Amino acid sequence: MFNQLGVIGCGLMGGSFALALKRAGLVKRVVGYSKSPSTTDLARRMGVIDTAAESALLAISGSDIVLVAVPVAATEVTFKAIMHLVEPHVLVMDVGSTKRDVVDTARRVLKERVGSFVPAHPIAGSEHSGVQHADATLYNNRQVILTPLPQTRPELVQKASDVWNAIGAQVLRMSPENHDAAFAAVSHLPHLLAFAYFSAIVNQPAGPEFLSLAGPGFRDFTRIAASDPAVWRDILLANREEVLKQSQRFRYALEMMERAMLNGDGELLEERIRTASEPRSHWQIGGPGRGHGSGTP
């Protein structure tokens, strides 16, 4: 059991982590800090945190586990604010959707204290943000990727694995580089496409009429287009190199299908559809990712 959890960023992710630890009996006390006092006040009234801190530094004072749940663009300023109280025994984790930039920032800012940092990315969340949506079961049966640095203390990596497992998550380990390449493909590019696609629909003259006719398929395909703009601005910029690589692959696949349509080549179009349809029909979350062929370079 931990004596005190310090949460920096009392939103959906940080709030859900606090509730999960409380429900599992893993923490005695939770101290939280957010830039907005109204957020920490709501978190306290909801029972997500026990005490509201006036600064990020005060949130980790006396904490033996810390979760940094801020937008990735705010990682550096947060590390600078707390670095003086990052002690060797304190487990510090983040929840950022990109890892290479976070790891580079940790090395630069935390310096000799970086051994306490275990970078983490829970594959969980919602298109809804804010502590009002915090859920103790958010991480249950979800994957959490850890990308520890060579300097990270092994005992803290194990402790991080144990705490995520204890709240129902499945823990994997990857390098920051492999993480960012993978999630550019399966998370970041899909969000980029959803934003662009919905924007293209809603901003044409007949857009409102088209939307009135949309059904469940359109709803499911565009759900993530309702995600927080500021959060996804930061993610897409932080991982732009890998996202743009995946975008080029998508463009190639789309162009091949468009070419088949322009040429009236039904056989080729069907084949291009099949290269997606067949592997997708066998794919399951957490299962093997390779199908019969990708259809892209």
Coordinates of C-alpha atoms in Angstrom, one line a residue:
M1 CA 0.0 0.0 0.0
F2 CA 1.1 3.5 -0.7
N3 CA 0.9 6.2 1.9
Q4 CA 0.1 9.0 -0.5
L5 CA -0.7 9.5 -4.1
G6 CA 0.1 12.8 -5.7
V7 CA -2.0 13.5 -8.8
I8 CA -0.9 16.4 -11.0
G9 CA -3.8 16.9 -13.4
C10 CA -7.1 15.9 -11.9
G11 CA -8.9 15.1 -15.1
L12 CA -10.3 11.9 -16.6
M13 CA -7.0 10.0 -16.5
G14 CA -5.6 11.2 -13.2
G15 CA -9.0 11.1 -11.5
S16 CA -9.7 7.6 -12.7
F17 CA -6.3 6.4 -11.5
A18 CA -7.0 7.9 -8.0
L19 CA -10.4 6.3 -7.8
A20 CA -9.0 2.9 -8.9
L21 CA -6.3 3.0 -6.3
K22 CA -8.8 3.9 -3.6
R23 CA -11.2 1.2 -4.7
A24 CA -8.4 -1.4 -4.6
G25 CA -7.2 -0.2 -1.2
L26 CA -3.8 0.6 -2.5
V27 CA -3.5 4.2 -1.1
K28 CA -4.2 5.9 2.2
R29 CA -4.4 9.5 1.0
V30 CA -4.7 11.3 -2.3
V31 CA -3.5 14.9 -2.9
G32 CA -4.3 16.5 -6.2
Y33 CA -3.3 19.6 -8.1
S34 CA -4.7 21.1 -11.3
K35 CA -4.2 24.6 -12.8
S36 CA -7.9 25.3 -12.3
P37 CA -9.0 25.5 -8.6
S38 CA -12.5 24.6 -9.7
T39 CA -11.2 21.3 -11.0
T40 CA -9.5 20.3 -7.7
D41 CA -12.6 21.5 -5.8
L42 CA -14.8 19.2 -7.8
A43 CA -12.4 16.4 -7.5
R44 CA -12.4 16.8 -3.7
R45 CA -16.2 16.9 -3.5
M46 CA -16.4 13.8 -5.7
G47 CA -14.0 12.0 -3.4
V48 CA -11.4 11.6 -6.1
I49 CA -8.8 13.4 -4.0
D50 CA -8.7 14.0 -0.3
T51 CA -6.8 17.2 -0.3
A52 CA -6.3 19.9 -2.9
A53 CA -2.7 21.2 -3.3
E54 CA -1.9 24.8 -4.3
S55 CA 1.0 23.7 -6.5
A56 CA 2.4 20.7 -8.3
L57 CA 5.3 20.6 -5.9
L58 CA 3.0 20.5 -2.9
A59 CA 1.0 17.7 -4.5
I60 CA 4.1 15.4 -4.4
S61 CA 5.4 16.6 -1.1
G62 CA 5.1 13.4 1.1
S63 CA 3.9 11.3 -1.8
D64 CA 5.5 7.9 -2.5
I65 CA 3.7 7.5 -5.8
V66 CA 3.0 10.4 -8.3
L67 CA 0.9 10.4 -11.4
V68 CA 1.6 13.3 -13.9
A69 CA -1.6 13.4 -15.9
V70 CA -1.2 16.6 -17.9
P71 CA -1.1 17.3 -21.6
V72 CA 2.1 16.2 -23.2
A73 CA 3.0 19.8 -24.0
A74 CA 2.9 20.6 -20.3
T75 CA 5.3 17.8 -19.3
E76 CA 8.5 19.9 -19.2
V77 CA 7.1 22.7 -17.0
T78 CA 5.6 20.1 -14.7
F79 CA 8.9 18.2 -14.3
K80 CA 10.6 21.5 -13.6
A81 CA 8.1 22.3 -10.9
I82 CA 8.4 19.0 -9.1
M83 CA 12.0 17.9 -9.7
H84 CA 13.4 19.0 -6.3
L85 CA 11.1 16.6 -4.5
V86 CA 11.6 13.6 -6.8
E87 CA 13.4 11.3 -4.4
P88 CA 14.9 7.9 -5.2
H89 CA 12.1 5.9 -3.5
V90 CA 9.3 7.9 -5.2
L91 CA 7.5 6.2 -8.2
V92 CA 6.7 8.9 -10.8
M93 CA 4.6 8.0 -13.8
D94 CA 2.9 9.9 -16.6
V95 CA 0.0 8.9 -18.9
G96 CA 1.1 10.6 -22.1
S97 CA 0.1 9.2 -25.5
T98 CA 3.6 9.9 -26.8
K99 CA 6.7 8.7 -25.2
R100 CA 9.9 9.7 -27.0
D101 CA 9.4 13.4 -26.3
V102 CA 8.4 12.7 -22.7
V103 CA 11.5 10.5 -22.2
D104 CA 13.8 13.2 -23.7
T105 CA 12.2 15.8 -21.5
A106 CA 12.6 13.7 -18.4
R107 CA 16.3 13.1 -19.1
R108 CA 16.9 16.8 -19.7
V109 CA 15.0 18.1 -16.7
L110 CA 15.1 15.4 -14.0
K111 CA 18.8 14.6 -14.8
E112 CA 20.2 12.4 -11.9
R113 CA 16.6 12.0 -10.5
V114 CA 15.3 10.4 -13.7
G115 CA 15.7 7.0 -12.2
S116 CA 12.4 7.5 -10.4
F117 CA 10.5 8.0 -13.6
V118 CA 8.6 5.2 -15.2
P119 CA 6.9 6.5 -18.5
A120 CA 3.5 5.0 -18.9
H121 CA 0.7 5.1 -21.5
P122 CA -2.6 3.5 -20.4
I123 CA -4.6 2.5 -23.5
A124 CA -7.8 3.9 -22.1
G125 CA -9.8 7.0 -22.2
S126 CA -12.9 8.6 -23.7
E127 CA -13.9 11.3 -26.1
H128 CA -15.1 13.0 -22.9
S129 CA -12.6 14.8 -20.7
G130 CA -12.7 16.2 -17.2
V131 CA -12.8 14.8 -13.7
Q132 CA -16.6 14.6 -13.8
H133 CA -16.1 11.6 -16.1
A134 CA -13.5 9.9 -13.8
D135 CA -14.2 6.2 -13.4
A136 CA -12.6 3.7 -11.1
T137 CA -13.0 1.0 -13.8
L138 CA -11.4 3.0 -16.6
Y139 CA -8.2 0.9 -16.6
N140 CA -9.8 -2.5 -16.0
N141 CA -8.9 -5.0 -18.8
R142 CA -7.0 -2.3 -20.6
Q143 CA -3.3 -2.4 -21.7
V144 CA -0.8 -0.1 -20.2
I145 CA 2.5 0.4 -22.0
L146 CA 5.6 1.1 -19.9
T147 CA 8.7 2.5 -21.6
P148 CA 11.4 2.7 -18.9
L149 CA 14.7 4.4 -19.5
P150 CA 18.0 2.5 -19.0
Q151 CA 18.4 4.6 -15.8
T152 CA 15.0 3.8 -14.4
R153 CA 15.4 1.8 -11.1
P154 CA 14.3 -1.8 -11.7
E155 CA 12.4 -2.0 -8.4
L156 CA 10.3 1.0 -9.5
V157 CA 9.5 -0.5 -12.9
Q158 CA 8.3 -3.6 -11.0
K159 CA 6.3 -1.4 -8.6
A160 CA 4.7 0.4 -11.6
S161 CA 3.8 -3.0 -13.2
D162 CA 2.3 -4.2 -9.9
V163 CA 0.1 -1.2 -9.3
W164 CA -1.3 -1.2 -12.8
N165 CA -1.9 -4.9 -12.6
A166 CA -3.6 -4.4 -9.2
I167 CA -6.2 -2.1 -10.8
G168 CA -7.0 -4.6 -13.5
A169 CA -4.7 -3.4 -16.3
Q170 CA -2.4 -5.6 -18.5
V171 CA 1.1 -4.3 -18.6
L172 CA 3.5 -4.4 -21.6
R173 CA 6.9 -2.9 -22.1
M174 CA 8.3 -1.2 -25.2
S175 CA 11.0 1.2 -26.2
P176 CA 9.8 4.8 -26.6
E177 CA 10.6 4.7 -30.3
N178 CA 8.6 1.5 -31.0
H179 CA 5.7 2.9 -28.9
D180 CA 5.5 6.1 -30.9
A181 CA 5.7 4.3 -34.2
A182 CA 3.0 1.8 -33.2
F183 CA 0.5 4.4 -31.8
A184 CA 1.0 6.7 -34.8
A185 CA -0.5 3.9 -36.8
V186 CA -3.3 2.6 -34.5
S187 CA -4.3 5.8 -32.6
H188 CA -2.9 9.1 -33.7
L189 CA -3.5 8.7 -37.4
P190 CA -7.1 7.5 -36.9
H191 CA -7.8 10.6 -34.8
L192 CA -6.3 12.8 -37.5
L193 CA -8.4 11.2 -40.1
A194 CA -11.6 11.4 -38.0
F195 CA -11.0 15.1 -37.4
A196 CA -10.4 15.8 -41.1
Y197 CA -13.3 13.6 -42.3
F198 CA -15.9 15.1 -40.0
S199 CA -14.7 18.6 -40.8
A200 CA -15.0 17.9 -44.5
I201 CA -18.6 16.8 -44.0
V202 CA -19.8 19.5 -41.7
N203 CA -18.2 22.4 -43.6
Q204 CA -19.9 21.7 -47.0
P205 CA -23.2 23.4 -47.9
A206 CA -25.3 20.3 -47.6
G207 CA -23.4 19.0 -44.5
P208 CA -26.2 19.5 -42.0
E209 CA -28.6 17.5 -44.3
F210 CA -26.0 14.7 -44.7
L211 CA -25.5 14.5 -41.0
S212 CA -29.3 14.2 -40.4
L213 CA -29.2 11.0 -42.5
A214 CA -26.1 9.4 -40.8
G215 CA -26.5 6.1 -39.0
P216 CA -24.6 3.9 -36.5
G217 CA -21.7 3.3 -38.9
F218 CA -21.0 7.0 -39.3
R219 CA -21.5 7.4 -35.5
D220 CA -18.9 4.7 -34.7
F221 CA -16.5 5.8 -37.4
T222 CA -16.5 9.5 -36.2
R223 CA -16.8 9.0 -32.5
I224 CA -13.2 10.0 -31.8
A225 CA -13.6 13.3 -33.7
A226 CA -15.3 14.6 -30.6
S227 CA -12.0 14.2 -28.6
D228 CA -10.4 17.2 -26.8
P229 CA -8.8 19.5 -29.4
A230 CA -6.0 20.8 -27.2
V231 CA -5.0 17.3 -26.1
W232 CA -4.9 16.0 -29.7
R233 CA -3.1 19.1 -31.0
D234 CA -0.3 18.4 -28.6
I235 CA -0.2 14.6 -29.4
L236 CA -0.2 15.1 -33.2
L237 CA 2.6 17.7 -33.0
A238 CA 4.7 15.7 -30.5
N239 CA 4.6 12.6 -32.7
R240 CA 4.3 14.3 -36.1
E241 CA 7.2 12.5 -37.7
E242 CA 5.7 9.0 -37.1
V243 CA 2.1 10.2 -37.8
L244 CA 3.2 11.7 -41.2
K245 CA 4.9 8.4 -42.1
Q246 CA 1.6 6.6 -41.5
S247 CA -0.4 9.4 -43.3
Q248 CA 1.7 8.7 -46.4
R249 CA 0.9 5.0 -46.2
F250 CA -2.8 5.8 -45.9
R251 CA -2.6 8.2 -48.9
Y252 CA -1.0 5.4 -51.0
A253 CA -3.8 3.0 -50.1
L254 CA -6.5 5.5 -50.7
E255 CA -5.0 6.5 -54.1
M256 CA -4.9 2.9 -55.2
M257 CA -8.6 2.5 -54.5
E258 CA -9.4 5.9 -56.1
R259 CA -7.5 4.8 -59.2
A260 CA -9.5 1.6 -59.5
M261 CA -12.7 3.6 -59.2
L262 CA -11.6 6.1 -61.8
N263 CA -10.8 3.3 -64.2
G264 CA -14.0 1.4 -63.5
D265 CA -11.9 -1.6 -62.5
G266 CA -14.2 -3.5 -60.2
E267 CA -11.9 -6.5 -59.9
L268 CA -9.0 -4.4 -58.6
L269 CA -11.3 -2.4 -56.3
E270 CA -12.7 -5.6 -54.8
E271 CA -9.2 -6.9 -54.3
R272 CA -8.1 -3.7 -52.5
I273 CA -11.2 -4.0 -50.3
R274 CA -10.5 -7.6 -49.6
T275 CA -7.0 -6.8 -48.4
A276 CA -8.7 -4.8 -45.6
S277 CA -11.9 -6.8 -45.1
E278 CA -10.5 -10.2 -44.5
P279 CA -7.8 -9.4 -41.9
R280 CA -10.2 -7.0 -40.2
S281 CA -12.8 -9.7 -39.8
H282 CA -10.3 -11.8 -37.9
W283 CA -8.8 -9.0 -35.8
Q284 CA -9.5 -8.7 -32.1
I285 CA -8.2 -6.1 -29.6
G286 CA -5.0 -7.4 -28.1
G287 CA -4.7 -10.1 -30.7
P288 CA -2.2 -10.7 -33.5
G289 CA -2.0 -7.7 -35.9
R290 CA -1.0 -9.3 -39.2
G291 CA -3.6 -10.4 -41.7
H292 CA -3.3 -11.6 -45.3
G293 CA -1.6 -8.5 -46.6
S294 CA -1.5 -4.8 -45.9
G295 CA -1.9 -3.4 -49.4
T296 CA 0.5 -0.6 -48.6
P297 CA 4.2 -0.2 -49.1

